[in-house]
GROMACS .gro file of C-alpha atoms in nm:
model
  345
    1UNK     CA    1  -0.879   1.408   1.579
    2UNK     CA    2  -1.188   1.282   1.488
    3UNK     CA    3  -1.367   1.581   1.404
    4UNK     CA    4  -1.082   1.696   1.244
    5UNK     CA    5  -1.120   1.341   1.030
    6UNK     CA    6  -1.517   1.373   0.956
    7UNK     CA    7  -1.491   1.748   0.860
    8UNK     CA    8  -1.092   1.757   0.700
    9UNK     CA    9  -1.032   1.377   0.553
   10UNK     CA   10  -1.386   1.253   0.505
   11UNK     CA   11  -1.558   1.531   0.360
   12UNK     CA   12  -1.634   1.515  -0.014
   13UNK     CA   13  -1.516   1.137  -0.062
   14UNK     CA   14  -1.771   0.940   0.204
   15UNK     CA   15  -2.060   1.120   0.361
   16UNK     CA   16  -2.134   0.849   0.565
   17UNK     CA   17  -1.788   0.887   0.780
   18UNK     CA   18  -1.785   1.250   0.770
   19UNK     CA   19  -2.100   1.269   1.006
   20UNK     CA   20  -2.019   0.917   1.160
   21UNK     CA   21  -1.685   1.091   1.269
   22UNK     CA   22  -1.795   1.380   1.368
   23UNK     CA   23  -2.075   1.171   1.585
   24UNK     CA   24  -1.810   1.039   1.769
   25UNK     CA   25  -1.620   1.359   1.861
   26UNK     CA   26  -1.867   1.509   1.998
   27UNK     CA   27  -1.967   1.123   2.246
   28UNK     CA   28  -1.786   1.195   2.525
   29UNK     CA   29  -1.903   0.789   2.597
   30UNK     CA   30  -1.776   0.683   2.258
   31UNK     CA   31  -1.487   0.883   2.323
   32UNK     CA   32  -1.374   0.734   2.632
   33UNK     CA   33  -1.456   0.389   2.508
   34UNK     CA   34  -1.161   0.467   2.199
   35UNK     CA   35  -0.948   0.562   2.535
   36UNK     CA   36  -0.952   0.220   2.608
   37UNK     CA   37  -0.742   0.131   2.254
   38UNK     CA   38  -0.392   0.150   2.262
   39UNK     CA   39  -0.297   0.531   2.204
   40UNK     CA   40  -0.117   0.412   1.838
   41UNK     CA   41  -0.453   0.234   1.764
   42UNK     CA   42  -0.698   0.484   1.825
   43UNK     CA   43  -0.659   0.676   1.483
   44UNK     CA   44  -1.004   0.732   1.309
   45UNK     CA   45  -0.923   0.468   1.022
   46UNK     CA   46  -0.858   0.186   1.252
   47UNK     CA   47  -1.186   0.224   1.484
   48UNK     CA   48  -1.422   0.264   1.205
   49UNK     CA   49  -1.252   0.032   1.015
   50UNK     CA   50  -1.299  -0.220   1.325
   51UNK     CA   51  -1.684  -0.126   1.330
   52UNK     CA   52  -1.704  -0.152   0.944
   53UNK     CA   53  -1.543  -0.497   1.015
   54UNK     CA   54  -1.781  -0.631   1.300
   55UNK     CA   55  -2.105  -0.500   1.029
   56UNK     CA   56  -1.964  -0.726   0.785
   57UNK     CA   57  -1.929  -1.004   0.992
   58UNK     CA   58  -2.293  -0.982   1.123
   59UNK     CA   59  -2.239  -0.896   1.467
   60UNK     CA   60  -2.365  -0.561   1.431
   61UNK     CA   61  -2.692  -0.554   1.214
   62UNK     CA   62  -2.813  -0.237   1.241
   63UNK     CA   63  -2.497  -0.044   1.160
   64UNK     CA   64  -2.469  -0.280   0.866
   65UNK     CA   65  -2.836  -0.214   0.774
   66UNK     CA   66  -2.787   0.182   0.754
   67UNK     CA   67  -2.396   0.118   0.600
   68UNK     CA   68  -2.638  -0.045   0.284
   69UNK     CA   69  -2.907   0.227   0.350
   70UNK     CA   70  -2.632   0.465   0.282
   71UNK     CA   71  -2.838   0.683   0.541
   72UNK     CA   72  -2.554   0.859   0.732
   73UNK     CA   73  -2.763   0.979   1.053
   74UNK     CA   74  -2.852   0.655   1.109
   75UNK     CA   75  -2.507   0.516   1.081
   76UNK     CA   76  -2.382   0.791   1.314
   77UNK     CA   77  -2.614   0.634   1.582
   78UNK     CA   78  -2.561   0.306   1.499
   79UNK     CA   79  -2.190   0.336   1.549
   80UNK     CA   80  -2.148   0.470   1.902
   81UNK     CA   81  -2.479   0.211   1.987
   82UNK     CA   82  -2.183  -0.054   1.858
   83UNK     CA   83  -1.898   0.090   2.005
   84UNK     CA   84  -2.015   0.126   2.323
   85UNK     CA   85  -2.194  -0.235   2.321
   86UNK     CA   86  -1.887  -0.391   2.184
   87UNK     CA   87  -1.625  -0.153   2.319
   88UNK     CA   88  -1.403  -0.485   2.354
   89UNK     CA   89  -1.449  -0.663   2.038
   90UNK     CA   90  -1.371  -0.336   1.856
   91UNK     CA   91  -1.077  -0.294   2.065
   92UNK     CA   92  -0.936  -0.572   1.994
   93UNK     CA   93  -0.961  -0.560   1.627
   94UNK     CA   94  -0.789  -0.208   1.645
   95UNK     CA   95  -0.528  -0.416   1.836
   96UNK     CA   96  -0.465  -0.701   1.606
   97UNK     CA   97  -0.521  -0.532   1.287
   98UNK     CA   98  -0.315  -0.246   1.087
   99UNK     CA   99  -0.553   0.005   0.870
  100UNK     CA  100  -0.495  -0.128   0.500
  101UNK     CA  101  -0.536   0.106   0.165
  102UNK     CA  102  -0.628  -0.012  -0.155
  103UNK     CA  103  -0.300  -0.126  -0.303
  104UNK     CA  104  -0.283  -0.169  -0.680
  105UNK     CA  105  -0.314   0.156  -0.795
  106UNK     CA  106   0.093   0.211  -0.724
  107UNK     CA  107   0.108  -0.036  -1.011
  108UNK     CA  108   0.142   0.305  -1.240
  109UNK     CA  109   0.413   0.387  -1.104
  110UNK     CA  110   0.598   0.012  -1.001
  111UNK     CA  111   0.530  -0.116  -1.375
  112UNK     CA  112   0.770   0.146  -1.572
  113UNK     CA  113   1.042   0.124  -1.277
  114UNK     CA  114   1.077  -0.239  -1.264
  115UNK     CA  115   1.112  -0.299  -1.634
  116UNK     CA  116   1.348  -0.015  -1.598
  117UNK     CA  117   1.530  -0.209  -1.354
  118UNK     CA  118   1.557  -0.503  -1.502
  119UNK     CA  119   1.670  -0.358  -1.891
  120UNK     CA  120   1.958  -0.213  -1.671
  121UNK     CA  121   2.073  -0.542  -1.542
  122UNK     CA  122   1.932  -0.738  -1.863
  123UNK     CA  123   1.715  -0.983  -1.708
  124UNK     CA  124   1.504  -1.177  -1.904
  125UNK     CA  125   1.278  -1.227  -1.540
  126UNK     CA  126   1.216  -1.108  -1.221
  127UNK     CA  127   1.155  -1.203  -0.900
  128UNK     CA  128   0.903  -0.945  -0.719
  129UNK     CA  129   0.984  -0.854  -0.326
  130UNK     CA  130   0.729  -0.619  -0.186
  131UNK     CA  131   0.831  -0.484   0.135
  132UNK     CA  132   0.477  -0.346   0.370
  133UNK     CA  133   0.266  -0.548   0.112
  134UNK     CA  134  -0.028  -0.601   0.295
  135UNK     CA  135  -0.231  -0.804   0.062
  136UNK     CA  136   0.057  -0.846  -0.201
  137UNK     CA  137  -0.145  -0.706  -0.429
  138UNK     CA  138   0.124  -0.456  -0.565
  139UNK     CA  139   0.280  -0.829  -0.675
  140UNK     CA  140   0.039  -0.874  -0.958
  141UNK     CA  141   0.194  -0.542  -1.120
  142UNK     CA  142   0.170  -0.712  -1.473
  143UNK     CA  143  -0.141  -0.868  -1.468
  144UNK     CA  144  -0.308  -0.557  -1.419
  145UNK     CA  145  -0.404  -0.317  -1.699
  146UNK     CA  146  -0.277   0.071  -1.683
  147UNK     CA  147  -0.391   0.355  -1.913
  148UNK     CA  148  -0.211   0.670  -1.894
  149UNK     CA  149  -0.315   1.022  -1.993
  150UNK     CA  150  -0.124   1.034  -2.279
  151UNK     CA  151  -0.262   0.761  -2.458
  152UNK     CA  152  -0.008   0.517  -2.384
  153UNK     CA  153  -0.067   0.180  -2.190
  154UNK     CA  154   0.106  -0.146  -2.020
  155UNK     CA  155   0.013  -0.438  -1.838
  156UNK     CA  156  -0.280  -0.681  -1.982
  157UNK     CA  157  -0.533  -0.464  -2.130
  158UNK     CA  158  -0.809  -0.822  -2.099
  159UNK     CA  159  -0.730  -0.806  -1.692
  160UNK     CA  160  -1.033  -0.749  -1.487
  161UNK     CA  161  -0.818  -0.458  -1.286
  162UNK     CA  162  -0.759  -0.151  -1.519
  163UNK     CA  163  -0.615   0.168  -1.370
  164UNK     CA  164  -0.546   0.505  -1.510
  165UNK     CA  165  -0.271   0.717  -1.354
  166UNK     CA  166  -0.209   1.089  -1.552
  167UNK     CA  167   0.128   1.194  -1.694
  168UNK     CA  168   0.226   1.481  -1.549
  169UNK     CA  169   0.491   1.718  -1.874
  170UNK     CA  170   0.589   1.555  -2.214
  171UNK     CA  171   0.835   1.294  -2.116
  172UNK     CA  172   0.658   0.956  -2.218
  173UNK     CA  173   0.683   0.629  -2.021
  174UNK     CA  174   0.893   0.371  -2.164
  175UNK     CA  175   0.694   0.122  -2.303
  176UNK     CA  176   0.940  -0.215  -2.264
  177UNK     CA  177   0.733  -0.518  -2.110
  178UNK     CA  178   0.826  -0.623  -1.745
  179UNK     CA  179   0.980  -0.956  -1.836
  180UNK     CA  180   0.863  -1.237  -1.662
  181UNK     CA  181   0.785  -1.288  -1.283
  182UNK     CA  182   0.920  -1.602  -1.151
  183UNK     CA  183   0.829  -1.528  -0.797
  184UNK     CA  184   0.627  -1.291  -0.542
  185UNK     CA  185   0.726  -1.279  -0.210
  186UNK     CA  186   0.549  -0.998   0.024
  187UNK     CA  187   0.709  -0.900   0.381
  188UNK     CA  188   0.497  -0.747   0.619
  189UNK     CA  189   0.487  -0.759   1.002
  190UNK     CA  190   0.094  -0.821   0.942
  191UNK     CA  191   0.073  -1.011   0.617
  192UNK     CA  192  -0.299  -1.020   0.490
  193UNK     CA  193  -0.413  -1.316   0.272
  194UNK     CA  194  -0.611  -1.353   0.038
  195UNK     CA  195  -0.729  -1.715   0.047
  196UNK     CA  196  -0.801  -1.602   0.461
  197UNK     CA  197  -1.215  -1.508   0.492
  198UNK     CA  198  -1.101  -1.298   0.827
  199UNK     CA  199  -0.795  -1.157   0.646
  200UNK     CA  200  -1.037  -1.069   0.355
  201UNK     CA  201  -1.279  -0.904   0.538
  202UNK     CA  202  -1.105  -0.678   0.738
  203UNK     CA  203  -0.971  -0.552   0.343
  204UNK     CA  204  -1.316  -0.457   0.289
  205UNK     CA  205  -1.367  -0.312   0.606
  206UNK     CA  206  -1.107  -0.062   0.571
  207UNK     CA  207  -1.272   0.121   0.276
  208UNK     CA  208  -1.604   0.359   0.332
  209UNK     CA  209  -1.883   0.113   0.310
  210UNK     CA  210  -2.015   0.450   0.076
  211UNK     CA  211  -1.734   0.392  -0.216
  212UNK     CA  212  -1.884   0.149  -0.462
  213UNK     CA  213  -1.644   0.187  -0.693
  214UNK     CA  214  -1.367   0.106  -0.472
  215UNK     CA  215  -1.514  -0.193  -0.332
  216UNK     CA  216  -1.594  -0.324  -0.682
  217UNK     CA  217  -1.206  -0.268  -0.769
  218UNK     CA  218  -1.063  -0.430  -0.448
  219UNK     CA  219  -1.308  -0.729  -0.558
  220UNK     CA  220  -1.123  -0.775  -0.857
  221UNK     CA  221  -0.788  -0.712  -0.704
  222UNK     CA  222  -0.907  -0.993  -0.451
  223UNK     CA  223  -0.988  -1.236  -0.734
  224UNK     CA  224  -0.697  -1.146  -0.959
  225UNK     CA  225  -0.446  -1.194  -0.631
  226UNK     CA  226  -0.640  -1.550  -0.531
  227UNK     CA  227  -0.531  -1.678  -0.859
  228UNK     CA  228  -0.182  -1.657  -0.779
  229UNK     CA  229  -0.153  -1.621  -0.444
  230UNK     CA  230   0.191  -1.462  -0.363
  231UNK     CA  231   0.391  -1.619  -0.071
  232UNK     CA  232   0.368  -1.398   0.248
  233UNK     CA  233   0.718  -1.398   0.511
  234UNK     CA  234   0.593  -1.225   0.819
  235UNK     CA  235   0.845  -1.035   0.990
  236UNK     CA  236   1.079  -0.717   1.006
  237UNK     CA  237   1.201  -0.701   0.667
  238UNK     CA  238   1.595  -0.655   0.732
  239UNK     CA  239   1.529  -0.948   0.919
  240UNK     CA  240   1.378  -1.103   0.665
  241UNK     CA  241   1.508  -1.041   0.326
  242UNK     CA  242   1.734  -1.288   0.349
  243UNK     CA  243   1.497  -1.575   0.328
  244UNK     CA  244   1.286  -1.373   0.071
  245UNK     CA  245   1.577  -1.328  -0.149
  246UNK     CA  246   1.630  -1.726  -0.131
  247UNK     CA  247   1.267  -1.793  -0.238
  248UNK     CA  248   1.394  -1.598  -0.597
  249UNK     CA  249   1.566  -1.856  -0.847
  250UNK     CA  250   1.891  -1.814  -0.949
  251UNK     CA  251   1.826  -1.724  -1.264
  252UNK     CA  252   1.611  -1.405  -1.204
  253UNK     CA  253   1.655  -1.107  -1.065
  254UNK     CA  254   1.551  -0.971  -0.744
  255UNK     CA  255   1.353  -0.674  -0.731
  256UNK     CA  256   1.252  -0.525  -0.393
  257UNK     CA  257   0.976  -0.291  -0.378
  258UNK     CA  258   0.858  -0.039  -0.145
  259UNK     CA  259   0.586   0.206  -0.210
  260UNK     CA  260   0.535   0.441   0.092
  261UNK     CA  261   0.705   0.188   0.353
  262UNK     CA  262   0.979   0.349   0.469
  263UNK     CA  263   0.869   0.665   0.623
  264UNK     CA  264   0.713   0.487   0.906
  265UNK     CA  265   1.054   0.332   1.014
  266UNK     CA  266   1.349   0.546   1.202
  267UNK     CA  267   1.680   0.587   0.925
  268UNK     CA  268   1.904   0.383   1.150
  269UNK     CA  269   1.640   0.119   1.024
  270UNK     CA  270   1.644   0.210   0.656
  271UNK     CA  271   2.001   0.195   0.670
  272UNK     CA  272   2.014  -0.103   0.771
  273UNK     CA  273   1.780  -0.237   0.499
  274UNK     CA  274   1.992  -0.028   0.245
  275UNK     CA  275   2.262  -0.256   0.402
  276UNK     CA  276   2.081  -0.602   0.355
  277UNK     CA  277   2.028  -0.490  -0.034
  278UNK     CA  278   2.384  -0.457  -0.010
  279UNK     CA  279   2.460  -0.794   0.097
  280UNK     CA  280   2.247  -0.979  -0.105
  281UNK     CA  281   2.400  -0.823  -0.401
  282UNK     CA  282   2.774  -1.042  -0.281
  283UNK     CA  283   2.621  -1.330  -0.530
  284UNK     CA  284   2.379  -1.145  -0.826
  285UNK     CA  285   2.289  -0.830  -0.913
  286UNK     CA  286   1.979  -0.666  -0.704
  287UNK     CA  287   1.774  -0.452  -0.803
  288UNK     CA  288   1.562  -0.198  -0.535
  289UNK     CA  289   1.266   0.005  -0.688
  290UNK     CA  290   1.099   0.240  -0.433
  291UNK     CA  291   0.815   0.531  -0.449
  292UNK     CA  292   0.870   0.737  -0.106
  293UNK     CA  293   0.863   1.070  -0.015
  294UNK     CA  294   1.188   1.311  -0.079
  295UNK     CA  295   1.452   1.218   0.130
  296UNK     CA  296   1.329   0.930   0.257
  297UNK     CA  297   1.473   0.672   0.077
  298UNK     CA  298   1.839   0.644   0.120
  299UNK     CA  299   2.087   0.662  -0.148
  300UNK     CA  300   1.821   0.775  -0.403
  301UNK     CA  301   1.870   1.136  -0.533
  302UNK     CA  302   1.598   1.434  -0.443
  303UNK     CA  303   1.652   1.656  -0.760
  304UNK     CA  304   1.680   1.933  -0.520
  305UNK     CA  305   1.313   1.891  -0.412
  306UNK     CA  306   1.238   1.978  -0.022
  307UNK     CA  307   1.111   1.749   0.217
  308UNK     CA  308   0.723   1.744   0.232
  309UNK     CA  309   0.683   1.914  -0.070
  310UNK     CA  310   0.382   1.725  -0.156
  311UNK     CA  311   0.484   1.451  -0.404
  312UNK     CA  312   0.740   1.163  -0.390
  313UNK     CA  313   1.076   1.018  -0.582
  314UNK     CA  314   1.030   0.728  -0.778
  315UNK     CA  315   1.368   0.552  -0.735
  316UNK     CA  316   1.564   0.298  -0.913
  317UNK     CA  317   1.871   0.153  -0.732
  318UNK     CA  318   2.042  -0.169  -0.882
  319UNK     CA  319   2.354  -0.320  -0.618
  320UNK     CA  320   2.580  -0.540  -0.896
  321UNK     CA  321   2.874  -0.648  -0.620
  322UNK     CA  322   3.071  -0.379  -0.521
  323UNK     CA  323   2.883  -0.121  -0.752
  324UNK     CA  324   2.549   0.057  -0.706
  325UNK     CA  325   2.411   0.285  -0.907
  326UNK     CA  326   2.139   0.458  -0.795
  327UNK     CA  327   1.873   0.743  -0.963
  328UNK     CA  328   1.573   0.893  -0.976
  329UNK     CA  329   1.311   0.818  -1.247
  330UNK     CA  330   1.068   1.039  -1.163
  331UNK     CA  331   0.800   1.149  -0.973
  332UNK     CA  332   0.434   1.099  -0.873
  333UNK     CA  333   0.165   1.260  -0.674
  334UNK     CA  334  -0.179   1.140  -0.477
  335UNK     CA  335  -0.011   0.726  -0.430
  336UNK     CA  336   0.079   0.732  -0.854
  337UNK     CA  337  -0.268   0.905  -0.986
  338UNK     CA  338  -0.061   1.147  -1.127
  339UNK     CA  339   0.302   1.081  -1.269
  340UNK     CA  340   0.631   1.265  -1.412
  341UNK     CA  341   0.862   1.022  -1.549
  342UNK     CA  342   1.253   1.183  -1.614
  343UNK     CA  343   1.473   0.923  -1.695
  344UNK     CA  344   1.583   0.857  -2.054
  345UNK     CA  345   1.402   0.603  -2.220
   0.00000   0.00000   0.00000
């Protein structure tokens, strides 16, 4: 696994983890001290994320000193010198902690589908429900900045976060404004927070300490998100939509999210979410926008696409009482770099 992840995963985006993985694969000491981690936390990403997290936090200086040196041999070292020293404290950050991705760049895809969403039902706001939302960054959607390919734009064009996502045929975006956001509510059996030093750390931690660029963006995801922090329900989410969709006034409409959440939980499960939608939707009109791979998300159409073809269905789903309507928008590839959009403007 983890040669596989230093010469497969790592290669050609962090140099530093390619030979730092590898390293490790071939430690039968390091190895046996990641034997120690439960068998679900022993997953590349989550150990040298939990090493990445103990340099930041200054308990292990010299794998933090050749993490800034950039100097890859030396970080190989380094890291089994600070797994095997601090087998337990690394442990128990694998433990504690779920491996986090850098969330805002699904905004290309949730920005078109929610003002979608909520022309259908004719909202004049929205209340934003992000299901898995670690940071609850995907909750700033608007107040981010997104250039497409083809020239066209939405968001705030003056926010420190700007993304670019590329069009994928000759179908344009719709270009409506989200209306306004009258709440942001993230569910996540981990919640991460943003005004939380620990909670921010480990963020960091989870990218390559060799990716500049990505650390400078999650920076000013970090800052845009403290500004506004959204209001975190930890939990299962069927069990706790409910008291997410009471945190949403009256007045606005409800619009759950989920970007890549599903897959990870059995269908009896996602039925049973599809179910909760289903219920809230007894009083007001609900609206469910979801990016997941094909087949995944239930009631959304596939266009005939197989399962594991390589990209995902952007859904729309809005539950108005006893009616749902349900379709697919379009489609995206590599988490919403690229993007087809199908529905009629």
């Amino acid at each position: 696994m983890y040669r596989h992840f230093g010469e497969v995963d790592a290669a050609g985006t962090s140099p530093l983890y390619e030979r730092v993985a590898v390293a490790l694969s071939e430690s039968d000491e390091a190895l046996r001290a990641i034997g120690t981690a439960p068998a679900r936390k022993r997953h590349p990403k989550v150990i040298l994320a939990a090493l990445h997290d103990l340099a930041l936090a200054g308990r292990a200086p010299e794998l933090a000193a050749a993490y800034a040196a950039a100097d890859a041999d030396a970080a190989a070292g380094a890291a089994i010198d600070t797994l095997l020293r601090t087998t337990d404290s690394v442990v128990a950050i694998a433990a504690r902690r779920q491996p986090r991705t850098n969330e805002t760049g699904r905004c290309a895809v949730l920005y078109p589908a929610i003002a979608e969403a909520a022309r259908r039902v004719g909202a004049p706001a929205v209340g934003l429900i992000d299901v898995g939302s670690s940071a609850g960054l995907n909750l700033h959607v608007e107040r981010v900045g997104i250039t497409y390919s083809n020239g066209q734009s939405l968001g705030d064009p003056s926010s420190p976060v700007q993304l670019s996502s590329s069009v994928v045929g000759d179908r344009p975006l719709p270009t409506r404004a989200m209306p306004e956001v009258v709440a942001r509510v993230g569910i996540d059996v981990d919640p991460v927070d943003v005004t939380d030093a620990d909670d921010v750390r480990w963020l960091r931690a989870c990218l390559s300490p060799d990716q500049p660029e990505q650390a400078a963006r999650l920076e000013a995801e970090l800052a845009l998100a403290a500004t506004a922090p959204p209001l975190l329900l930890q939990g299962d989410a069927v069990e706790t939509l409910p008291d997410a969709f009471a945190r949403v006034p009256a007045d606005a409409l409800p619009v759950v999210t989920t970007t890549w959440a599903l897959s990870r939980v059995p269908l009896e499960s996602r039925l049973r979410f599809l179910h909760r939608l289903d219920e809230a939707a007894a009083g007001r009109a609900v609206a469910w926008v979801s990016a997941e791979g094909v087949g995944v998300a239930p009631t959304i159409p596939t266009l005939g696409d197989r399962r594991a073809s390589g990209h995902s269905i952007i859904g729309v789903a809005v539950f108005d009482r006893s009616a749902l309507r349900a379709e697919a928008v379009g489609r995206c590839w590599s988490r919403g770099r690229l993007l087809a959009w199908l529905a009629d403007s």
